Coordinates of C-alpha atoms and ligand atoms in Angstrom, one line a residue:
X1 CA 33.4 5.2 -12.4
X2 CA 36.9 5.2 -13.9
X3 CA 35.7 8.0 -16.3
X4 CA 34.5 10.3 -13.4
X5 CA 37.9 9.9 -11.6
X6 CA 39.9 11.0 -14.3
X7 CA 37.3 14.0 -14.8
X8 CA 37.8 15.2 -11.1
X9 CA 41.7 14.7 -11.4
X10 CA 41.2 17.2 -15.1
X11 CA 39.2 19.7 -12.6
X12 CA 42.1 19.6 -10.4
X13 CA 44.7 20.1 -12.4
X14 CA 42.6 22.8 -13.9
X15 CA 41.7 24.3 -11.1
X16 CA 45.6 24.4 -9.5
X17 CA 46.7 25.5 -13.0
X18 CA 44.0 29.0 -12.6
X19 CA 44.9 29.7 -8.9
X20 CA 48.4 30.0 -10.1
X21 CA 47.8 31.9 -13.2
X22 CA 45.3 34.3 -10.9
X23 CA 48.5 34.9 -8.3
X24 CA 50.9 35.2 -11.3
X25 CA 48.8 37.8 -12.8
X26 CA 48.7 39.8 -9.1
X27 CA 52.2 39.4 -8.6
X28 CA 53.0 41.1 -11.9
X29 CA 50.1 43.6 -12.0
X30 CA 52.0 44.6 -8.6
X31 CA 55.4 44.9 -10.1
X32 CA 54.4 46.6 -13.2
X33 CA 51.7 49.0 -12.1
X34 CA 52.9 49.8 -8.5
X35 CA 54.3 52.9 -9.0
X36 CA 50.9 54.3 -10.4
X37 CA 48.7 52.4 -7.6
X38 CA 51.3 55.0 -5.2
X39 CA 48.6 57.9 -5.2
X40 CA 46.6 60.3 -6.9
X41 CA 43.4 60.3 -9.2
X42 CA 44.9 57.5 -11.4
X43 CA 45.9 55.2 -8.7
X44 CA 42.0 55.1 -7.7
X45 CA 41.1 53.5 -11.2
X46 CA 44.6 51.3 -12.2
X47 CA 43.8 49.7 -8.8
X48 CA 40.3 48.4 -9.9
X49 CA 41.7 45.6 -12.0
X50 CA 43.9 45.0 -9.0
X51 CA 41.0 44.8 -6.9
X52 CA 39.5 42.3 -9.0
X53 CA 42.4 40.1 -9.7
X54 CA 42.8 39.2 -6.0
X55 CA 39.0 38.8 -5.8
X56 CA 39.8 36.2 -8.0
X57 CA 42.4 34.8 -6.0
X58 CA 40.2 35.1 -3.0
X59 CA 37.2 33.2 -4.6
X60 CA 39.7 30.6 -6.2
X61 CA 41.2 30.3 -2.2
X62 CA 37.7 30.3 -1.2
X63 CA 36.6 27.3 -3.4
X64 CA 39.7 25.1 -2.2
X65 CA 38.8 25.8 1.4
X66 CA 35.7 24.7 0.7
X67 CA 36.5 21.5 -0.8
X68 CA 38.9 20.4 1.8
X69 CA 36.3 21.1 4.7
X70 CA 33.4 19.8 3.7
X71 CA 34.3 17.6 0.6
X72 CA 36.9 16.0 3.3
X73 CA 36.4 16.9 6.9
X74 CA 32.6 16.8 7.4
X75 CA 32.7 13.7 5.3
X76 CA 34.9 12.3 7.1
X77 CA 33.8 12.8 10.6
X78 CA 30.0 12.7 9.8
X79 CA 30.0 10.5 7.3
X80 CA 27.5 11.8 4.6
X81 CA 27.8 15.1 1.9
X82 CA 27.8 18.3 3.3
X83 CA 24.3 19.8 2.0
X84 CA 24.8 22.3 -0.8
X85 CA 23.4 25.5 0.8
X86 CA 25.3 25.2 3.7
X87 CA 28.4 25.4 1.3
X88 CA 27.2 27.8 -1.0
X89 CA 26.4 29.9 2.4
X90 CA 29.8 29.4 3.5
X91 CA 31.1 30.4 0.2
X92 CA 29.0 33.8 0.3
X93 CA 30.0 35.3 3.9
X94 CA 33.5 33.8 3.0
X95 CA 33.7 35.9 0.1
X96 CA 32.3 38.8 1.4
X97 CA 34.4 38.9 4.2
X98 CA 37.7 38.6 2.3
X99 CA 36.2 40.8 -0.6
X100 CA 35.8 43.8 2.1
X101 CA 39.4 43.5 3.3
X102 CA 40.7 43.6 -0.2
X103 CA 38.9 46.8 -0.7
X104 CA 39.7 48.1 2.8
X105 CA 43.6 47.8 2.3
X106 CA 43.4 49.2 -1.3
X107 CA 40.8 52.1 -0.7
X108 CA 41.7 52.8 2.9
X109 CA 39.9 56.1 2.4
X110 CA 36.5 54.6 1.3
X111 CA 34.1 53.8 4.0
X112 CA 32.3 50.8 3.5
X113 CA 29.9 50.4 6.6
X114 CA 28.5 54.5 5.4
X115 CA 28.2 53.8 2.4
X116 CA 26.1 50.6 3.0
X117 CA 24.2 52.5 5.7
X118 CA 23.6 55.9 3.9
X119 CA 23.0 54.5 0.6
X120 CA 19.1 54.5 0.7
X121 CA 18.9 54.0 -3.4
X122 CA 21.4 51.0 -2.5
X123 CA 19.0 49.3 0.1
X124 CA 15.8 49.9 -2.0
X125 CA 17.6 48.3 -5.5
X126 CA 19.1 45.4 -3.6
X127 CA 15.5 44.9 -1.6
X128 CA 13.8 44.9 -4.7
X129 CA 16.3 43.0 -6.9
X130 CA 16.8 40.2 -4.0
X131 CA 13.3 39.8 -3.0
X132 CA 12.3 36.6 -4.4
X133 CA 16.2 35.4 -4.1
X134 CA 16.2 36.3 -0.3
X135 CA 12.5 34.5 0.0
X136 CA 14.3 31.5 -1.3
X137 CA 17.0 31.5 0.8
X138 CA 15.5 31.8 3.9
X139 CA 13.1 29.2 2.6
X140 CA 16.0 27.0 2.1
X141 CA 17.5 27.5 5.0
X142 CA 14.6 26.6 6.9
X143 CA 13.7 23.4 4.6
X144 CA 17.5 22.4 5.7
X145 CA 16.5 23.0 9.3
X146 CA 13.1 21.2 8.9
X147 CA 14.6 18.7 6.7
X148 CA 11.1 17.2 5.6
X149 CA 12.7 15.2 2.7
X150 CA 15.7 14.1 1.9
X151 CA 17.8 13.3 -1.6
X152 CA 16.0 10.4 -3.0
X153 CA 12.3 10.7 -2.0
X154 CA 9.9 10.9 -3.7
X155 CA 7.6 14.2 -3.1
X156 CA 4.6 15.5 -4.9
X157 CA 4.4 19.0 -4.4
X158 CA 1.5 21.7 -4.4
X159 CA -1.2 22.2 -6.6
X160 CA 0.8 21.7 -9.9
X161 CA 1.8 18.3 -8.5
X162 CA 5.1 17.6 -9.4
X163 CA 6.1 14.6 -8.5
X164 CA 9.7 12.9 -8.8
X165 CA 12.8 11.9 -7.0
X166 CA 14.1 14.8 -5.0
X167 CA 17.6 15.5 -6.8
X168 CA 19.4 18.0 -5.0
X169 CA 18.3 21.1 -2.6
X170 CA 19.8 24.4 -2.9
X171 CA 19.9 27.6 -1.8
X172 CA 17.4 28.7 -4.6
X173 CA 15.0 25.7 -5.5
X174 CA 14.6 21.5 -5.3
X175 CA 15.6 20.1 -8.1
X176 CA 13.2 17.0 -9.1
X177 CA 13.6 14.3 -11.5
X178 CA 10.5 13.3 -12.8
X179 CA 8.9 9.9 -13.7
X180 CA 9.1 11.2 -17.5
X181 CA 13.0 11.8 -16.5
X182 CA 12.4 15.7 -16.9
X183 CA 14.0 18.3 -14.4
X184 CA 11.6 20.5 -12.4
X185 CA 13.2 22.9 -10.3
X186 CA 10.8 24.1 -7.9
X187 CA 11.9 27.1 -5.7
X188 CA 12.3 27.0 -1.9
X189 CA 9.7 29.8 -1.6
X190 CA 7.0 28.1 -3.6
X191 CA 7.9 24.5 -1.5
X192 CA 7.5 26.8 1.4
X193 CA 4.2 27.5 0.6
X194 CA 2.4 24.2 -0.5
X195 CA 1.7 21.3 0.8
X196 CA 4.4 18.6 0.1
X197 CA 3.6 15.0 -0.1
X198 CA 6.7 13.0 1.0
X199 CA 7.2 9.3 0.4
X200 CA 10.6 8.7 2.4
X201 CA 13.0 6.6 0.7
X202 CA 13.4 4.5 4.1
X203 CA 9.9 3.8 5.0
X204 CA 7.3 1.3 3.5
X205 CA 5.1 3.4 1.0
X206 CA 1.7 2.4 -0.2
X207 CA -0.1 2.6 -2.9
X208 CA -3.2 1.4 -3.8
X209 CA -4.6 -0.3 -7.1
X210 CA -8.1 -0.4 -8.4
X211 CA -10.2 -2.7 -10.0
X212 CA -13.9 -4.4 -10.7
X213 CA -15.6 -7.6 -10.7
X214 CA -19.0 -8.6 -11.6
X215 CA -22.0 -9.0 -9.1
X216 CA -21.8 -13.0 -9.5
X217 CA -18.3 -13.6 -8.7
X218 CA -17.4 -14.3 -5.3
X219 CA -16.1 -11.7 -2.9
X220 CA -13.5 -14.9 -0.6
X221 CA -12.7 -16.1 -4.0
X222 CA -11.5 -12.8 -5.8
X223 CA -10.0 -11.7 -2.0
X224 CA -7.7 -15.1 -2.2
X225 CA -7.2 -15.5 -5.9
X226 CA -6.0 -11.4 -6.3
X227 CA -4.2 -11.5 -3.3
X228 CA -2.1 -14.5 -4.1
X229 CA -1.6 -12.8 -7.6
X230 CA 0.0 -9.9 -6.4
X231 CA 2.1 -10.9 -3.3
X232 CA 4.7 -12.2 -5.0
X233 CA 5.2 -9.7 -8.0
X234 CA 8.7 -7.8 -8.9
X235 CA 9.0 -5.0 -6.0
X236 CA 6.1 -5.4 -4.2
X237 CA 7.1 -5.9 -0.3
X238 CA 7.0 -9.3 1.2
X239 CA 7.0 -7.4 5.0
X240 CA 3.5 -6.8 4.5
X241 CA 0.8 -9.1 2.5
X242 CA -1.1 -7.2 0.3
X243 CA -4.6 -5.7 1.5
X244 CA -7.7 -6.8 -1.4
X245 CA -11.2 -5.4 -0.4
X246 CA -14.5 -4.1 -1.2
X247 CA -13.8 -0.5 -2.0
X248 CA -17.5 -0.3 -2.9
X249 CA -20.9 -1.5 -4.6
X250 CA -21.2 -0.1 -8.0
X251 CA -23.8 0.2 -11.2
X252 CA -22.7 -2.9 -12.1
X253 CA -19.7 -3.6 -10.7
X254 CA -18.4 -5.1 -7.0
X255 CA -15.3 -2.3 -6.8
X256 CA -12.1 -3.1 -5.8
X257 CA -8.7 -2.1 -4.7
X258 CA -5.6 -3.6 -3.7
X259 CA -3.8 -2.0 -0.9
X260 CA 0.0 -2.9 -1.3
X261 CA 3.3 -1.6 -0.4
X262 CA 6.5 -0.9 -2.6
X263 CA 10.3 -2.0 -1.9
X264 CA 11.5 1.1 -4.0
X265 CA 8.3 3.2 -4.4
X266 CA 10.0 5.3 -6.8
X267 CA 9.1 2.4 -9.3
X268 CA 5.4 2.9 -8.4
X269 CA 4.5 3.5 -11.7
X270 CA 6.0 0.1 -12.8
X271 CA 4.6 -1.8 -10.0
X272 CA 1.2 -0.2 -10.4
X273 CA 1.2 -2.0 -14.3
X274 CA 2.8 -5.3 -12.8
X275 CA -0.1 -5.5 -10.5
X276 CA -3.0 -4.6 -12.9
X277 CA -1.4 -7.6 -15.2
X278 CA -0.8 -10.0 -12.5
X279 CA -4.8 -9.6 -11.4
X280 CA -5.9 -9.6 -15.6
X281 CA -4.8 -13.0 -15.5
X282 CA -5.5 -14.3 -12.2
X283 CA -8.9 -13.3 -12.5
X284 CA -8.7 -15.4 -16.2
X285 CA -7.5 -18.4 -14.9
X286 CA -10.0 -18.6 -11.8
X287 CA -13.0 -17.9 -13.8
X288 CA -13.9 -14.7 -12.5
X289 CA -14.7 -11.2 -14.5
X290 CA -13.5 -7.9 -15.1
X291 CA -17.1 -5.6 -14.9
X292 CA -18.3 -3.7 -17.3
X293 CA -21.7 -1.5 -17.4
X294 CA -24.5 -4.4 -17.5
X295 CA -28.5 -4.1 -16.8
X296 CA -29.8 -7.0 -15.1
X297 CA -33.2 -7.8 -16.7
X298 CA -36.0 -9.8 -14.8
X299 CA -38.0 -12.2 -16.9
X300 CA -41.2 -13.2 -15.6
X301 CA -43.0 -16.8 -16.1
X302 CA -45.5 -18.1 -15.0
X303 CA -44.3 -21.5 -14.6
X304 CA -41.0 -21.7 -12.1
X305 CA -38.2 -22.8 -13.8
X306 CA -34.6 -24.2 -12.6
X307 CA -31.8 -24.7 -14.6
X308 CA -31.7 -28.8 -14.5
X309 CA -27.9 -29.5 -14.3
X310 CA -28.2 -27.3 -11.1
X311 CA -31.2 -29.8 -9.8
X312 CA -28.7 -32.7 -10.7
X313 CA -25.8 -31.5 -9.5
X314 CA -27.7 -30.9 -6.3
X315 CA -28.9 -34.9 -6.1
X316 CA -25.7 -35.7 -7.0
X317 CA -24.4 -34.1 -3.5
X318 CA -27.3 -35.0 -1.4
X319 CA -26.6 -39.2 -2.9
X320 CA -23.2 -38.6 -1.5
X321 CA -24.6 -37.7 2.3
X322 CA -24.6 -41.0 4.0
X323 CA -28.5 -41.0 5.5
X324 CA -29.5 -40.3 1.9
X325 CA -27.6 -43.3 0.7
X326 CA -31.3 -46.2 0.6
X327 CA -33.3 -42.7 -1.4
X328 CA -33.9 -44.0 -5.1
X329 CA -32.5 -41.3 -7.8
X330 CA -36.0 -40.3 -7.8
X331 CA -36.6 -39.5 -4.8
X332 CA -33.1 -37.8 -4.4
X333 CA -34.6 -35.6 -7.3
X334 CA -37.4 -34.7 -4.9
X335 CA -35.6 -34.1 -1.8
X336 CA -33.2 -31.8 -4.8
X337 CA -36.2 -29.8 -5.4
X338 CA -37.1 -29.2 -2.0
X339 CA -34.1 -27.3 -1.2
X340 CA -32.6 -23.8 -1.0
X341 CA -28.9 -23.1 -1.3
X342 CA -27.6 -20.3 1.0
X343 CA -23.9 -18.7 0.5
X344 CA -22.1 -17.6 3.5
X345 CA -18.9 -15.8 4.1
X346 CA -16.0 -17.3 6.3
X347 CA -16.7 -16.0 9.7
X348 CA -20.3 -16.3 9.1
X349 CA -22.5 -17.2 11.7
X350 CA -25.2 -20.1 10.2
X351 CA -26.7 -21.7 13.3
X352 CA -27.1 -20.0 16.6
X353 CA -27.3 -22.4 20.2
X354 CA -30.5 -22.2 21.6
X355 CA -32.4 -20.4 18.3
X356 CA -35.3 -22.7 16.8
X357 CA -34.8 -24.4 14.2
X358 CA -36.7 -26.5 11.6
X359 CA -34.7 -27.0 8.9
X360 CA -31.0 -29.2 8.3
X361 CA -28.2 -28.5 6.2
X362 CA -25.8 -30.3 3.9
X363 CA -22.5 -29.2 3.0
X364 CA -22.3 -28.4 -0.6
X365 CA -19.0 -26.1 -0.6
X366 CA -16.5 -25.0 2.1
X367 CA -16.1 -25.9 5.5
X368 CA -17.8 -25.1 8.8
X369 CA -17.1 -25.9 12.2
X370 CA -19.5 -26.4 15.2
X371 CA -18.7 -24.6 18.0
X372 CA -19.9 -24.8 21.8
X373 CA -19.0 -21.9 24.6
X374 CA -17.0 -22.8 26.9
X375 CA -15.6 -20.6 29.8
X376 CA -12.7 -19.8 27.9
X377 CA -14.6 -18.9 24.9
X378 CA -15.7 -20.8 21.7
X379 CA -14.5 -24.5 21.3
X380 CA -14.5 -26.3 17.9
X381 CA -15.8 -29.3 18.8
X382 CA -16.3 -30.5 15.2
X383 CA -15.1 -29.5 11.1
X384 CA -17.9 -30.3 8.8
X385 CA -17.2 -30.0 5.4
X386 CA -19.2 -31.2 1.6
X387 CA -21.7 -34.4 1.9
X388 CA -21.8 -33.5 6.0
X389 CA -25.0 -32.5 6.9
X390 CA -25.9 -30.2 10.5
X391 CA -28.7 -28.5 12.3
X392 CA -30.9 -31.6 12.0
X393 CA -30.7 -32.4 16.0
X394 CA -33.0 -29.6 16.4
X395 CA -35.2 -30.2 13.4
X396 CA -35.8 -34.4 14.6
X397 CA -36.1 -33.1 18.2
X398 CA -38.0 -30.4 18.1
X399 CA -35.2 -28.6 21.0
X400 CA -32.8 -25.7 20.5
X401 CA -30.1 -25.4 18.8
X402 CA -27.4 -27.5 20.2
X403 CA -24.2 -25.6 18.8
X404 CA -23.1 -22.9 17.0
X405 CA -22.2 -23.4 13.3
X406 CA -19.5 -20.7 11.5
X407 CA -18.4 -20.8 8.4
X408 CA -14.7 -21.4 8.0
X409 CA -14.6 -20.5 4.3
X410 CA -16.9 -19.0 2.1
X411 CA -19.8 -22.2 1.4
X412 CA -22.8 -23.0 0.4
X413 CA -25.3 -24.8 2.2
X414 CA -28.6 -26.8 0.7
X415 CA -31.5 -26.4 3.7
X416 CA -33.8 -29.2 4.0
X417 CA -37.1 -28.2 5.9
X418 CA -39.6 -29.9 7.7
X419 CA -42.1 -30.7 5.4
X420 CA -39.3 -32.3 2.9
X421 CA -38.0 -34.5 5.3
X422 CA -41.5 -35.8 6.3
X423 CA -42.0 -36.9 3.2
X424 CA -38.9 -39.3 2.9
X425 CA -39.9 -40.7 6.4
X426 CA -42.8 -41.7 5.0
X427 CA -41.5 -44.0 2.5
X428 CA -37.9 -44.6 4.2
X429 CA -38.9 -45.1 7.7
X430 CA -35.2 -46.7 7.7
X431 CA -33.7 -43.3 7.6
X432 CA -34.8 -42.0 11.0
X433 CA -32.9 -45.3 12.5
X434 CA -29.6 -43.8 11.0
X435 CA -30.3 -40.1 11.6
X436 CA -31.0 -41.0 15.5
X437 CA -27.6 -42.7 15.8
X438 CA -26.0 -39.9 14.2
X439 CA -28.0 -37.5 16.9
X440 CA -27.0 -39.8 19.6
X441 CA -23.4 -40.0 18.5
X442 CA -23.1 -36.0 18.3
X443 CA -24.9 -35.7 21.7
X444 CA -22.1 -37.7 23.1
X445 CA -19.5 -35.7 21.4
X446 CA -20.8 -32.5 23.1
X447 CA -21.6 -33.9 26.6
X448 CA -17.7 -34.8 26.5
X449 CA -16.9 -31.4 26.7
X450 CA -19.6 -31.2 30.0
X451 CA -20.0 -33.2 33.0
X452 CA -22.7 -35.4 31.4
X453 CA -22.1 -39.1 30.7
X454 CA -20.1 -39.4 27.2
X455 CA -21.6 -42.9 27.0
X456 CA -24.1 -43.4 23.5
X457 CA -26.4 -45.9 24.5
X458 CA -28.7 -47.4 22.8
X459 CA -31.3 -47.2 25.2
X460 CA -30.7 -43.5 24.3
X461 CA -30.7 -44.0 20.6
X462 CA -34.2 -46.2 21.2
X463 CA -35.6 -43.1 22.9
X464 CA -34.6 -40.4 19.9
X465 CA -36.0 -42.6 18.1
X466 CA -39.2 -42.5 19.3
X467 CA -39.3 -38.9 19.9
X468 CA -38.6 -38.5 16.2
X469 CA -41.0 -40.5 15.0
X470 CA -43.6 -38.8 17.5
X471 CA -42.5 -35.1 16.3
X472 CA -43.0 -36.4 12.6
X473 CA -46.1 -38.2 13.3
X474 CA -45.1 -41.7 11.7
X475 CA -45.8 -45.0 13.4
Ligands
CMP1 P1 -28.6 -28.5 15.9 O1 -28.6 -28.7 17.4 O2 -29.9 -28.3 15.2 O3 -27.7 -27.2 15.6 C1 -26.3 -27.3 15.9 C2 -25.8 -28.4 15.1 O4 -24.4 -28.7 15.2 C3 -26.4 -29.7 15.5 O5 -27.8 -29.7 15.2 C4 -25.6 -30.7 14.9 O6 -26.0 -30.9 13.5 C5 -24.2 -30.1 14.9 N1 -23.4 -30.7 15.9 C6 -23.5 -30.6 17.2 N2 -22.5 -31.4 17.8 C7 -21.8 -32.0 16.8 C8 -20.7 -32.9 16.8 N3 -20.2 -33.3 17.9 N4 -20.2 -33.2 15.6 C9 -20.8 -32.8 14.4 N5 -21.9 -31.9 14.4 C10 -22.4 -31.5 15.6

């Protein structure tokens, strides 16, 4: 800071010290040569140093008018720099002007306007020689008009795609700092021409990450786990929680990406590496996989096998349901056999009202809730979550569906059918006691919601009773 101000004050001094050297230099060519400049043939050429020395003095005039109106004024009432072409424009017709009334007062003789006009060599050198120059002025002056971008986005731009941080824009080109800190200048014709991708400074930029997980892991899991990962990493924007989703089903891959957006996007490249890291070990600490190319091979046996700790683990659950508490390990390891475990995604629909239905479910992961319509749309009328069981009303009374049943997370479900559930009636006849009070409790619970009679009774419970035992043929 302190070692730019005492470089502008230099300039200054410089610059004050050549405006006066200039104008002592005129003043004297004036005095010494004046008598010459008078008239004739040598006058015409002792005045062309003349000429040029107070072109000097112009330009130098020129460049302090310059500073004070737009290094001062503009600033001052509009409160941001004056854009470069605009100055340099100013500068130009400026000079011109002034330039042609130096030469008009020195060579009254010499008409300038016919000899612009006649001079057809004149035109066709300066059209050829300012073709591409003129193309990127007017180019620039219409990018200034247009003003797509501004000093400090970041643009790609055209085929080439140059990307950076917009610099500066002049009459001739945009300058652009790259991300390998290189200068391109690209000229106002060419920006013209191409497309331009601009990521305003101001606005919320996105960018978007990839990745890949294996077929097994779970698509809720990896959705929570990445997204937790990468919310709170340097520069990523806490306006807007980051998007994680299925970008699609590869060879052997589930494919990912991460939708996110940037507090200063011109760091992308940064943040893009933060992001990759923070999901490398997220997805290591939850147990779940990067994806590499894998074939899946299919073994045949004849005799069906299932891995045994997943046989136990599933007794183990169905002990923990409260009906199941009189089965022996045994028969737990029957009823464990019996079942089929179904994964469902949150928002998943399990169990429809009014479907058929001849099969129950336990809870074995997640959460689901039981919903009834109501007039003013769904109503939760109960959460189930692991060792609850559902969907057995239907399957002890042989009617419809009561309720529908959602998952509220991702879970898994073990379904018990018919035929499995027959066969622990027949030696527990005990258990269709306790799973009628349960029925008759839960019937309550939804006729709340209706006009019926909340009341369980258990007259009620006496008559599910019977009608279970009648729809599973026991005595
Ligand atoms: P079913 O009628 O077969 O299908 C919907 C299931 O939702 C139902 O069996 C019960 O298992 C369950 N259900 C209905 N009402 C309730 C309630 N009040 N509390 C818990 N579960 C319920």
């Amino acid at each position: 800071m302190a070692a730019s101000q005492s470089n502008k004050q230099t300039r200054v001094v410089a610059f004050v010290f050549a405006t006066l050297l200039v104008a002592l230099l005129v003043y004297l060519y004036a005095k010494l040569f004046g008598q010459q400049m008078g008239g004739g043939e040598l006058a015409k050429f002792a005045k062309i140093p003349f000429v040029a020395l107070w072109a000097l003095l112009a330009y130098l005039g020129i460049r302090f008018l310059n500073a004070a109106i737009f290094d001062f004024a503009f600033r001052l009432r509009r409160g941001y720099e004056a854009p470069t072409l605009v100055r340099n424009i100013f500068t130009l017709i400026a000079f011109t002007a002034l330039f042609v009334v130096i030469f008009k007062i020195q060579y009254p003789e010499v008409n300038l306007g016919a000899l612009f006009t006649t001079s057809a060599i004149f035109g066709v050198i300066i059209g050829l020689a300012l073709q591409d120059t003129l193309g990127n002025f007017f180019a620039g002056i219409s990018l200034h008009a247009d003003r797509p971008f501004q000093v400090g986005d970041v643009i790609v731009v055209g085929q080439q795609k140059y990307t950076g941080v917009v610099e500066s824009i002049s009459w001739r080109a945009i300058k652009i700092r790259t991300f390998q800190n290189h200068i391109v200048l690209v000229s106002n014709s060419l920006a013209a021409r191409e497309a331009i991708e601009v990521a305003p400074r101001d606005n919320l930029n996105a960018r978007l990450v990839f990745f890949s997980t294996i077929y097994t892991d779970s698509p809720a899991k990896t959705i929570h786990v990445v997204r937790e990962a990468v919310r709170d990493a340097d520069n990523v924007s806490d306006k807007i929680t980051p998007i994680v989703r299925i970008r699609g089903l590869g060879d052997s891959s589930t494919d990912w990406e991460i939708k996110y957006w940037l507090d200063d996007y011109a760091k992308y490249n940064d943040t893009d590496a933060l992001v990759r890291q923070r999901v490398w070990y997220a997805l290591r600490r939850n147990g779940l996989t990067f994806a590499f190319p894998t074939r899946t091979v299919y073994l045949e046996r004849n005799i069906p096998v299932r891995p045994v700790t997943a046989e136990d683990q599933i007794a183990d659950r169905l002990s923990a349901v409260d009906i199941f508490s009189p089965l022996s390990p045994d028969e737990l390891r029957q009823l464990a056999k019996a079942t089929a475990g179904h994964v469902f995604a949150p928002g998943e629909t399990l169990i429809r009202a009014g479907e058929e239905g001849s099969s129950m479910f336990v809870v074995h992961s997640g959460r689901v809730a039981v919903q009834v319509a109501d007039r003013a749309g769904p109503r939760t009328v109960a959460v189930l979550s692991e060792g609850n069981f559902f969907g057995e009303m239907a399957l002890f009374t042989g009617e419809p569906r009561t309720a529908n049943v959602v998952a509220m997370e991702e879970t898994e479900v073990l379904e018990i059918g018919h035929q499995a559930m027959k066969h622990i009636f027949d030696t527990n006849p005990s258990l269709a006691e306790a799973i009628s009070w349960t029925i008759a409790e839960r019937q309550a619970d939804l006729a709340k919601g209706s006009a019926e009679s909340p009341q369980t009774s258990l007259h009620e419970t006496a008559g599910l009773l019977a009608s279970i035992k009648r729809f599973f043929g026991l005595h």
